[in-house]
CSV table of C-alpha atoms in Angstrom, one decimal:
chain,number,residue,atom,x,y,z
W,4,UNK,CA,-22.7,45.7,42.0
W,5,UNK,CA,-20.8,48.9,40.3
W,6,UNK,CA,-17.5,48.5,40.1
W,7,UNK,CA,-15.6,50.3,42.8
W,8,UNK,CA,-12.8,52.6,40.9
W,9,UNK,CA,-9.9,52.1,42.4
W,10,UNK,CA,-10.1,48.4,43.8
W,11,UNK,CA,-8.2,45.4,42.0
W,12,UNK,CA,-8.7,43.2,45.1
W,13,UNK,CA,-10.6,42.6,48.4
W,14,UNK,CA,-10.0,41.4,51.5
W,15,UNK,CA,-12.1,40.8,54.2
W,16,UNK,CA,-11.7,40.4,57.8
W,17,UNK,CA,-12.6,42.4,61.0
W,18,UNK,CA,-11.6,42.9,64.5
W,19,UNK,CA,-14.0,45.5,66.2
W,20,UNK,CA,-16.4,44.3,63.2
W,21,UNK,CA,-19.0,44.1,65.4
W,22,UNK,CA,-21.1,46.7,68.1
W,23,UNK,CA,-17.6,46.6,69.5
W,24,UNK,CA,-14.0,45.1,69.6
W,25,UNK,CA,-14.0,41.3,70.1
W,26,UNK,CA,-11.3,39.9,72.8
W,27,UNK,CA,-8.3,37.7,71.3
W,28,UNK,CA,-9.2,34.4,70.1
W,29,UNK,CA,-7.2,31.4,71.3
W,30,UNK,CA,-4.7,29.5,69.1
W,31,UNK,CA,-7.0,27.7,66.7
W,32,UNK,CA,-6.3,24.3,64.8
W,33,UNK,CA,-5.9,24.2,61.2
W,34,UNK,CA,-9.4,23.5,59.2
W,35,UNK,CA,-10.2,20.2,59.3
W,36,UNK,CA,-10.9,19.5,55.3
W,37,UNK,CA,-10.0,21.5,52.0
W,38,UNK,CA,-12.3,23.2,49.9
W,39,UNK,CA,-11.5,21.9,46.6
W,40,UNK,CA,-13.4,18.7,46.1
W,41,UNK,CA,-15.7,17.8,43.4
W,42,UNK,CA,-19.2,19.6,43.4
W,43,UNK,CA,-22.2,18.4,44.9
W,44,UNK,CA,-25.9,18.5,43.6
W,45,UNK,CA,-28.3,21.0,44.7
W,46,UNK,CA,-32.1,22.2,43.4
W,47,UNK,CA,-32.0,25.7,42.1
W,48,UNK,CA,-34.3,28.6,42.8
W,49,UNK,CA,-34.7,31.9,41.5
W,50,UNK,CA,-31.4,34.4,42.2
W,51,UNK,CA,-32.1,37.7,43.6
W,52,UNK,CA,-31.0,41.2,42.6
W,53,UNK,CA,-31.1,42.7,39.2
W,54,UNK,CA,-31.2,40.7,36.3
W,55,UNK,CA,-27.9,40.2,34.6
W,56,UNK,CA,-27.1,38.6,30.9
W,57,UNK,CA,-27.2,34.7,31.7
W,58,UNK,CA,-23.1,34.8,30.6
W,59,UNK,CA,-22.1,37.1,32.8
W,60,UNK,CA,-19.2,35.5,34.8
W,61,UNK,CA,-20.1,31.9,33.7
W,62,UNK,CA,-16.6,31.5,32.9
W,63,UNK,CA,-15.3,32.3,36.2
W,64,UNK,CA,-17.9,30.2,37.9
W,65,UNK,CA,-17.1,27.5,35.7
W,66,UNK,CA,-13.5,27.1,36.9
W,67,UNK,CA,-14.8,26.3,40.8
W,68,UNK,CA,-16.1,23.4,42.6
W,69,UNK,CA,-19.3,23.7,45.2
W,70,UNK,CA,-16.6,23.8,47.8
W,71,UNK,CA,-14.5,26.5,46.0
W,72,UNK,CA,-17.5,28.5,45.9
W,73,UNK,CA,-18.7,28.5,49.2
W,74,UNK,CA,-15.2,28.9,50.6
W,75,UNK,CA,-15.0,32.3,48.5
W,76,UNK,CA,-18.3,33.2,50.9
W,77,UNK,CA,-16.1,32.8,54.2
W,78,UNK,CA,-13.9,35.3,55.8
W,79,UNK,CA,-11.6,34.5,58.5
W,80,UNK,CA,-9.8,36.5,61.6
W,81,UNK,CA,-6.0,35.5,61.4
W,82,UNK,CA,-3.2,35.7,63.7
W,83,UNK,CA,-0.4,36.1,61.6
W,84,UNK,CA,1.0,36.1,57.8
W,85,UNK,CA,1.2,32.2,58.3
W,86,UNK,CA,-2.3,31.6,59.1
W,87,UNK,CA,-3.7,33.8,56.7
W,88,UNK,CA,-1.7,32.3,53.8
W,89,UNK,CA,-2.9,28.9,54.6
W,90,UNK,CA,-6.7,30.3,55.4
W,91,UNK,CA,-6.6,31.6,51.6
W,92,UNK,CA,-4.7,28.6,50.1
W,93,UNK,CA,-7.5,26.0,51.5
W,94,UNK,CA,-9.8,28.5,49.5
W,95,UNK,CA,-11.3,31.2,52.2
W,96,UNK,CA,-12.3,34.4,50.2
W,97,UNK,CA,-11.2,36.7,52.4
W,98,UNK,CA,-9.2,37.2,55.7
W,99,UNK,CA,-9.6,39.9,58.8
W,100,UNK,CA,-7.3,41.5,60.5
W,101,UNK,CA,-8.0,42.1,64.0
W,102,UNK,CA,-6.6,43.2,67.0
W,103,UNK,CA,-4.9,40.0,67.8
W,104,UNK,CA,-3.2,39.8,64.3
W,105,UNK,CA,0.7,40.3,64.5
W,106,UNK,CA,1.3,43.8,63.2
W,107,UNK,CA,4.3,42.4,61.2
W,108,UNK,CA,1.7,41.6,58.5
W,109,UNK,CA,1.5,45.4,57.6
W,110,UNK,CA,5.0,45.7,56.2
W,111,UNK,CA,6.9,43.7,53.6
W,112,UNK,CA,4.5,43.3,51.3
W,113,UNK,CA,3.2,40.5,53.6
W,114,UNK,CA,-0.6,40.9,52.8
W,115,UNK,CA,-0.2,41.9,48.6
W,116,UNK,CA,1.1,38.4,49.1
W,117,UNK,CA,-1.3,36.8,51.4
W,118,UNK,CA,-4.3,38.0,48.7
W,119,UNK,CA,-2.2,36.1,45.9
W,120,UNK,CA,-2.2,32.7,47.6
W,121,UNK,CA,-5.0,31.3,46.4
W,122,UNK,CA,-7.0,30.2,43.2
W,123,UNK,CA,-9.2,33.4,43.1
W,124,UNK,CA,-7.2,36.8,45.0
W,125,UNK,CA,-8.6,37.2,48.4
W,126,UNK,CA,-10.3,40.0,50.2
W,127,UNK,CA,-8.0,41.6,53.0
W,128,UNK,CA,-10.1,43.5,55.7
W,129,UNK,CA,-9.6,45.5,59.2
W,130,UNK,CA,-12.3,47.8,60.6
W,131,UNK,CA,-10.3,51.4,61.1
W,132,UNK,CA,-13.2,53.3,62.1
W,133,UNK,CA,-10.7,56.0,63.8
W,134,UNK,CA,-10.9,56.7,67.7
W,135,UNK,CA,-11.3,53.5,70.1
W,136,UNK,CA,-11.4,50.9,66.6
W,137,UNK,CA,-8.3,51.6,65.3
W,138,UNK,CA,-6.1,49.0,63.9
W,139,UNK,CA,-4.0,50.5,61.3
W,140,UNK,CA,-0.3,51.5,62.3
W,141,UNK,CA,0.1,55.7,61.7
W,142,UNK,CA,-3.7,56.1,61.0
W,143,UNK,CA,-4.0,58.8,63.9
W,144,UNK,CA,-7.9,58.7,62.8
W,145,UNK,CA,-10.1,60.4,65.2
W,146,UNK,CA,-13.5,58.7,66.1
W,147,UNK,CA,-16.4,59.5,63.8
W,148,UNK,CA,-18.4,61.7,66.7
W,149,UNK,CA,-15.0,63.9,66.9
W,150,UNK,CA,-14.7,63.8,63.2
W,151,UNK,CA,-18.0,65.1,62.6
W,152,UNK,CA,-17.5,67.8,65.5
W,153,UNK,CA,-14.2,69.2,64.0
W,154,UNK,CA,-14.3,68.8,60.7
W,155,UNK,CA,-15.9,69.9,57.4
W,156,UNK,CA,-17.5,67.5,55.1
W,157,UNK,CA,-14.7,67.8,52.5
W,158,UNK,CA,-12.2,67.3,55.4
W,159,UNK,CA,-13.9,64.3,56.0
W,160,UNK,CA,-13.5,63.1,52.6
W,161,UNK,CA,-9.9,63.8,52.9
W,162,UNK,CA,-9.5,61.9,56.2
W,163,UNK,CA,-10.9,58.8,54.2
W,164,UNK,CA,-8.7,59.1,51.3
W,165,UNK,CA,-5.3,59.6,53.8
W,166,UNK,CA,-6.4,56.2,55.7
W,167,UNK,CA,-7.6,54.7,52.5
W,168,UNK,CA,-4.3,55.1,50.7
W,169,UNK,CA,-2.2,54.3,53.8
W,170,UNK,CA,-4.1,50.9,53.7
W,171,UNK,CA,-3.9,50.4,50.2
W,172,UNK,CA,-0.4,50.5,50.6
W,173,UNK,CA,0.0,47.8,53.2
W,174,UNK,CA,-2.5,45.9,50.9
W,175,UNK,CA,-5.9,45.8,52.6
W,176,UNK,CA,-8.6,46.4,50.2
W,177,UNK,CA,-11.9,46.8,52.5
W,178,UNK,CA,-12.5,48.5,55.5
W,179,UNK,CA,-15.5,47.7,57.9
W,180,UNK,CA,-16.5,51.3,57.8
W,181,UNK,CA,-17.8,54.0,58.3
W,182,UNK,CA,-20.3,53.2,61.5
W,183,UNK,CA,-23.4,54.5,59.8
W,184,UNK,CA,-25.2,54.2,63.3
W,185,UNK,CA,-27.7,56.7,64.4
W,186,UNK,CA,-26.5,57.6,68.1
W,187,UNK,CA,-26.7,59.5,71.2
W,188,UNK,CA,-24.8,57.0,73.6
W,189,UNK,CA,-22.1,58.4,75.8
W,190,UNK,CA,-18.4,58.0,74.1
W,191,UNK,CA,-17.7,54.6,75.3
W,192,UNK,CA,-20.7,53.0,75.1
W,193,UNK,CA,-21.1,50.0,72.6
W,194,UNK,CA,-21.5,52.7,69.6
W,195,UNK,CA,-21.3,55.8,71.0
W,196,UNK,CA,-18.8,57.6,69.7
W,197,UNK,CA,-18.4,55.2,67.0
W,198,UNK,CA,-21.2,57.1,65.1
W,199,UNK,CA,-21.1,60.6,63.7
W,200,UNK,CA,-24.1,62.2,65.0
W,201,UNK,CA,-27.5,61.3,66.6
W,202,UNK,CA,-29.2,63.7,63.7
W,203,UNK,CA,-29.7,61.4,60.7
W,204,UNK,CA,-29.0,64.0,58.4
W,205,UNK,CA,-25.5,64.4,59.6
W,206,UNK,CA,-24.1,60.7,59.8
W,207,UNK,CA,-25.2,60.6,56.3
W,208,UNK,CA,-23.2,63.8,55.2
W,209,UNK,CA,-20.5,62.0,57.3
W,210,UNK,CA,-20.4,58.7,56.3
W,211,UNK,CA,-21.0,59.1,52.7
W,212,UNK,CA,-17.9,61.4,52.7
W,213,UNK,CA,-15.4,59.2,54.8
W,214,UNK,CA,-16.7,56.2,52.2
W,215,UNK,CA,-16.2,58.4,48.9
W,216,UNK,CA,-12.6,59.0,50.8
W,217,UNK,CA,-11.7,55.5,51.3
W,218,UNK,CA,-12.7,55.0,47.6
W,219,UNK,CA,-10.8,57.4,46.5
W,220,UNK,CA,-7.7,56.1,48.6
W,221,UNK,CA,-8.3,52.8,46.7
W,222,UNK,CA,-10.3,50.5,49.7
W,223,UNK,CA,-13.6,49.6,49.5
W,224,UNK,CA,-16.1,50.6,52.0
W,225,UNK,CA,-18.2,48.6,54.0
W,226,UNK,CA,-21.3,50.5,56.1
W,227,UNK,CA,-22.4,48.9,59.6
W,228,UNK,CA,-24.4,47.7,61.5
W,229,UNK,CA,-27.8,47.4,59.3
W,230,UNK,CA,-30.6,48.3,60.4
W,231,UNK,CA,-29.3,50.3,62.8
W,232,UNK,CA,-27.3,49.5,66.2
W,233,UNK,CA,-27.4,53.0,67.7
W,234,UNK,CA,-30.6,52.9,70.0
W,235,UNK,CA,-29.2,49.0,71.0
W,236,UNK,CA,-30.2,47.9,74.4
W,237,UNK,CA,-27.2,46.4,74.9
W,238,UNK,CA,-24.1,44.7,73.3
W,239,UNK,CA,-24.3,41.7,71.1
W,240,UNK,CA,-20.9,40.5,72.7
W,241,UNK,CA,-22.8,39.9,75.4
W,242,UNK,CA,-26.5,38.8,74.4
W,243,UNK,CA,-29.3,39.1,72.5
W,244,UNK,CA,-29.5,43.2,71.7
W,245,UNK,CA,-32.6,44.8,71.1
W,246,UNK,CA,-33.4,48.2,69.0
W,247,UNK,CA,-36.5,49.8,68.3
W,248,UNK,CA,-39.6,48.5,65.9
W,249,UNK,CA,-38.7,48.4,62.5
W,250,UNK,CA,-41.2,51.3,62.0
W,251,UNK,CA,-39.1,53.5,64.1
W,252,UNK,CA,-36.2,52.4,62.7
W,253,UNK,CA,-37.1,53.7,59.0
W,254,UNK,CA,-37.8,57.3,60.3
W,255,UNK,CA,-34.1,57.4,61.8
W,256,UNK,CA,-31.6,54.5,61.7
W,257,UNK,CA,-32.1,53.6,58.4
W,258,UNK,CA,-31.9,56.7,56.9
W,259,UNK,CA,-28.2,56.7,56.7
W,260,UNK,CA,-28.1,53.4,54.8
W,261,UNK,CA,-31.1,54.3,52.6
W,262,UNK,CA,-28.4,57.0,51.2
W,263,UNK,CA,-25.7,54.3,51.0
W,264,UNK,CA,-27.3,51.8,48.8
W,265,UNK,CA,-28.3,55.0,47.0
W,266,UNK,CA,-24.7,56.0,46.5
W,267,UNK,CA,-23.8,52.5,45.8
W,268,UNK,CA,-19.9,51.1,45.4
W,269,UNK,CA,-19.9,49.5,48.9
W,270,UNK,CA,-21.0,46.9,51.2
W,271,UNK,CA,-23.0,46.4,53.8
W,272,UNK,CA,-22.7,44.7,57.5
W,273,UNK,CA,-25.4,43.1,59.1
W,274,UNK,CA,-25.4,43.6,62.8
W,275,UNK,CA,-26.8,40.6,65.4
W,276,UNK,CA,-30.0,42.3,66.6
W,277,UNK,CA,-33.3,41.7,67.3
W,278,UNK,CA,-36.1,44.3,65.6
W,279,UNK,CA,-39.8,44.0,66.7
W,280,UNK,CA,-42.0,43.9,63.5
W,281,UNK,CA,-39.0,42.1,61.5
W,282,UNK,CA,-36.8,39.6,62.9
W,283,UNK,CA,-38.0,36.7,63.1
W,284,UNK,CA,-38.7,34.4,66.6
W,285,UNK,CA,-34.9,33.6,67.8
W,286,UNK,CA,-32.8,34.9,65.0
W,287,UNK,CA,-31.0,37.9,65.0
W,288,UNK,CA,-30.5,40.3,62.0
W,289,UNK,CA,-27.4,38.7,60.9
W,290,UNK,CA,-29.6,35.4,60.4
W,291,UNK,CA,-32.7,36.8,59.3
W,292,UNK,CA,-34.3,36.0,55.8
W,293,UNK,CA,-36.5,39.2,56.6
W,294,UNK,CA,-33.9,41.2,56.8
W,295,UNK,CA,-31.5,40.4,54.1
W,296,UNK,CA,-34.8,40.6,52.2
W,297,UNK,CA,-35.4,44.4,53.4
W,298,UNK,CA,-32.1,45.3,52.5
W,299,UNK,CA,-31.8,43.6,49.2
W,300,UNK,CA,-35.3,44.4,48.0
W,301,UNK,CA,-35.1,48.3,49.3
W,302,UNK,CA,-38.7,48.9,49.1
W,303,UNK,CA,-39.5,48.1,53.0
W,304,UNK,CA,-37.6,51.1,54.1
W,305,UNK,CA,-37.8,53.1,50.9
W,306,UNK,CA,-34.6,52.2,49.5
W,307,UNK,CA,-33.3,51.5,45.8
W,308,UNK,CA,-32.7,47.6,45.5
W,309,UNK,CA,-29.2,46.4,46.6
W,310,UNK,CA,-26.9,44.1,44.7
W,311,UNK,CA,-23.8,44.9,46.8
W,312,UNK,CA,-22.0,42.2,48.9
W,313,UNK,CA,-23.9,41.9,52.5
W,314,UNK,CA,-21.7,40.7,55.4
W,315,UNK,CA,-22.6,39.5,58.6
W,316,UNK,CA,-21.1,40.8,61.9
W,317,UNK,CA,-18.5,38.5,63.5
W,318,UNK,CA,-20.2,34.8,64.1
W,319,UNK,CA,-18.1,33.7,66.7
W,320,UNK,CA,-17.6,36.2,69.5
W,321,UNK,CA,-21.1,37.8,69.8
W,322,UNK,CA,-23.2,35.6,72.5
W,323,UNK,CA,-26.3,36.9,70.3
W,324,UNK,CA,-25.3,34.4,68.2
W,325,UNK,CA,-22.9,32.0,69.8
W,326,UNK,CA,-25.4,31.3,72.8
W,327,UNK,CA,-27.4,29.1,70.6
W,328,UNK,CA,-25.5,28.4,67.3
W,329,UNK,CA,-22.4,26.9,66.8
W,330,UNK,CA,-20.0,29.1,64.3
W,331,UNK,CA,-20.6,25.9,61.3
W,332,UNK,CA,-24.2,26.3,62.0
W,333,UNK,CA,-24.7,30.4,62.3
W,334,UNK,CA,-22.8,30.4,59.1
W,335,UNK,CA,-24.7,28.2,57.1
W,336,UNK,CA,-28.0,30.0,58.5
W,337,UNK,CA,-26.4,33.5,57.5
W,338,UNK,CA,-25.9,32.5,54.1
W,339,UNK,CA,-29.4,30.5,54.0
W,340,UNK,CA,-30.9,33.8,55.0
W,341,UNK,CA,-29.2,35.9,52.2
W,342,UNK,CA,-25.9,36.9,53.2
W,343,UNK,CA,-23.2,36.8,50.7
W,344,UNK,CA,-20.1,36.9,53.2
W,345,UNK,CA,-20.1,35.2,56.5
W,346,UNK,CA,-17.3,36.3,58.8
W,347,UNK,CA,-15.8,34.9,62.3
W,348,UNK,CA,-12.5,36.2,63.8
W,349,UNK,CA,-10.2,33.3,63.6
W,350,UNK,CA,-9.6,30.1,61.2
W,351,UNK,CA,-10.6,27.9,63.6
W,352,UNK,CA,-14.1,25.6,62.0
W,353,UNK,CA,-12.9,26.8,58.5
W,354,UNK,CA,-13.4,23.0,56.7
W,355,UNK,CA,-16.3,22.4,59.2
W,356,UNK,CA,-18.5,25.7,58.2
W,357,UNK,CA,-17.5,24.5,54.4
W,358,UNK,CA,-18.8,21.1,55.5
W,359,UNK,CA,-22.1,22.8,56.8
W,360,UNK,CA,-22.7,25.0,53.8
W,361,UNK,CA,-22.2,22.5,51.4
W,362,UNK,CA,-24.5,20.4,53.3
W,363,UNK,CA,-27.2,23.0,53.2
W,364,UNK,CA,-26.5,23.2,49.6
W,365,UNK,CA,-27.0,19.5,49.1
W,366,UNK,CA,-30.2,19.6,50.8
W,367,UNK,CA,-31.3,22.6,49.0
W,368,UNK,CA,-31.6,25.1,51.8
W,369,UNK,CA,-29.2,27.2,49.9
W,370,UNK,CA,-29.8,26.8,46.6
W,371,UNK,CA,-26.9,26.5,43.5
W,372,UNK,CA,-28.5,30.2,41.8
W,373,UNK,CA,-28.3,31.9,45.4
W,374,UNK,CA,-24.7,30.1,45.9
W,375,UNK,CA,-23.8,31.6,42.5
W,376,UNK,CA,-25.2,35.2,43.0
W,377,UNK,CA,-23.3,35.4,46.2
W,378,UNK,CA,-20.2,34.3,44.4
W,379,UNK,CA,-20.5,37.0,41.5
W,380,UNK,CA,-21.2,39.7,44.1
W,381,UNK,CA,-17.8,39.0,46.0
W,382,UNK,CA,-16.3,38.3,42.6
W,383,UNK,CA,-17.3,41.6,41.3
W,384,UNK,CA,-16.0,43.3,44.5
W,385,UNK,CA,-12.8,42.0,43.6
W,386,UNK,CA,-12.9,42.9,40.2
W,387,UNK,CA,-12.4,38.9,39.5
W,388,UNK,CA,-15.5,39.3,37.7
W,389,UNK,CA,-16.2,42.6,35.8
W,390,UNK,CA,-19.8,42.4,34.2
């Protein structure tokens, strides 16, 4: 993945990370097990993405056990500073600041301290899109649709920079924005005014400008919801969601994501969608190997290969996932499919999720080589590894 110019730490976590903002979670017990245990064994498989020198990141990887590596691929929503610090100390690679999180975390250097609480600096994330999906005190950011209708592309970049600088000052390093969905839905629908436009060309211009502004401000952007949620049949919080077939997505919905891959220096979030001609039976895109291959290889929709980090949408608050899988099962399946970071909205089941992924590594469903590839993608995004 290309270097992110101004970012020094990355932190992930997301509140309306998916098609709309999840409800506030119940208080959750602490994880049942710690992450730093002896390495397990598993068969190796060829790694994905562009080839790098064999020594790239080797020293970094050598310092981590298998369970610590797994922890780096997990991002959890947190209730308050203590909850966030505990998760990072237990090995979580990222925390997500949601609508339910105590607002005191935004002041007094709290999040900067949280990010440094673990063996590896953690990602701290939010989903500051503007409009109805806004988490940052004082952001005062309009919705994507209003921004595109009332501002020039240059002004959109300036807005991204303004909000990015504000987030960075609070210790946030990752924003699950911009929303690159192409949609004509009514403003208050699942995507609605979160989309810049129903015209792919407009979405390309404004999403790229806003992402560039976030980078200018020192925050890492993550485009969502691959491969396109704008023409969805419903809300993935409430159940399975279908979108047009892949052949149709290539002509419209995938255009902004193709441009985002070309521009580089950003992550991608995969939604929970059923795509005829792409997803396997019973698997939403977030758990679909075919979807991850489409994004990683690029050739299936005319894009360059993508070697940045792939994030899942929330795996715990979406019935499109939870109707069939527990959180630990979904976390393991998403990483097996090819995601790099599995996200859910509480610290509950952190230990159980590590156990599930470790079992996947031991069985060979997730190879050591694939595990290391993902750890290094995340580490490069954090600038913990610089090759």
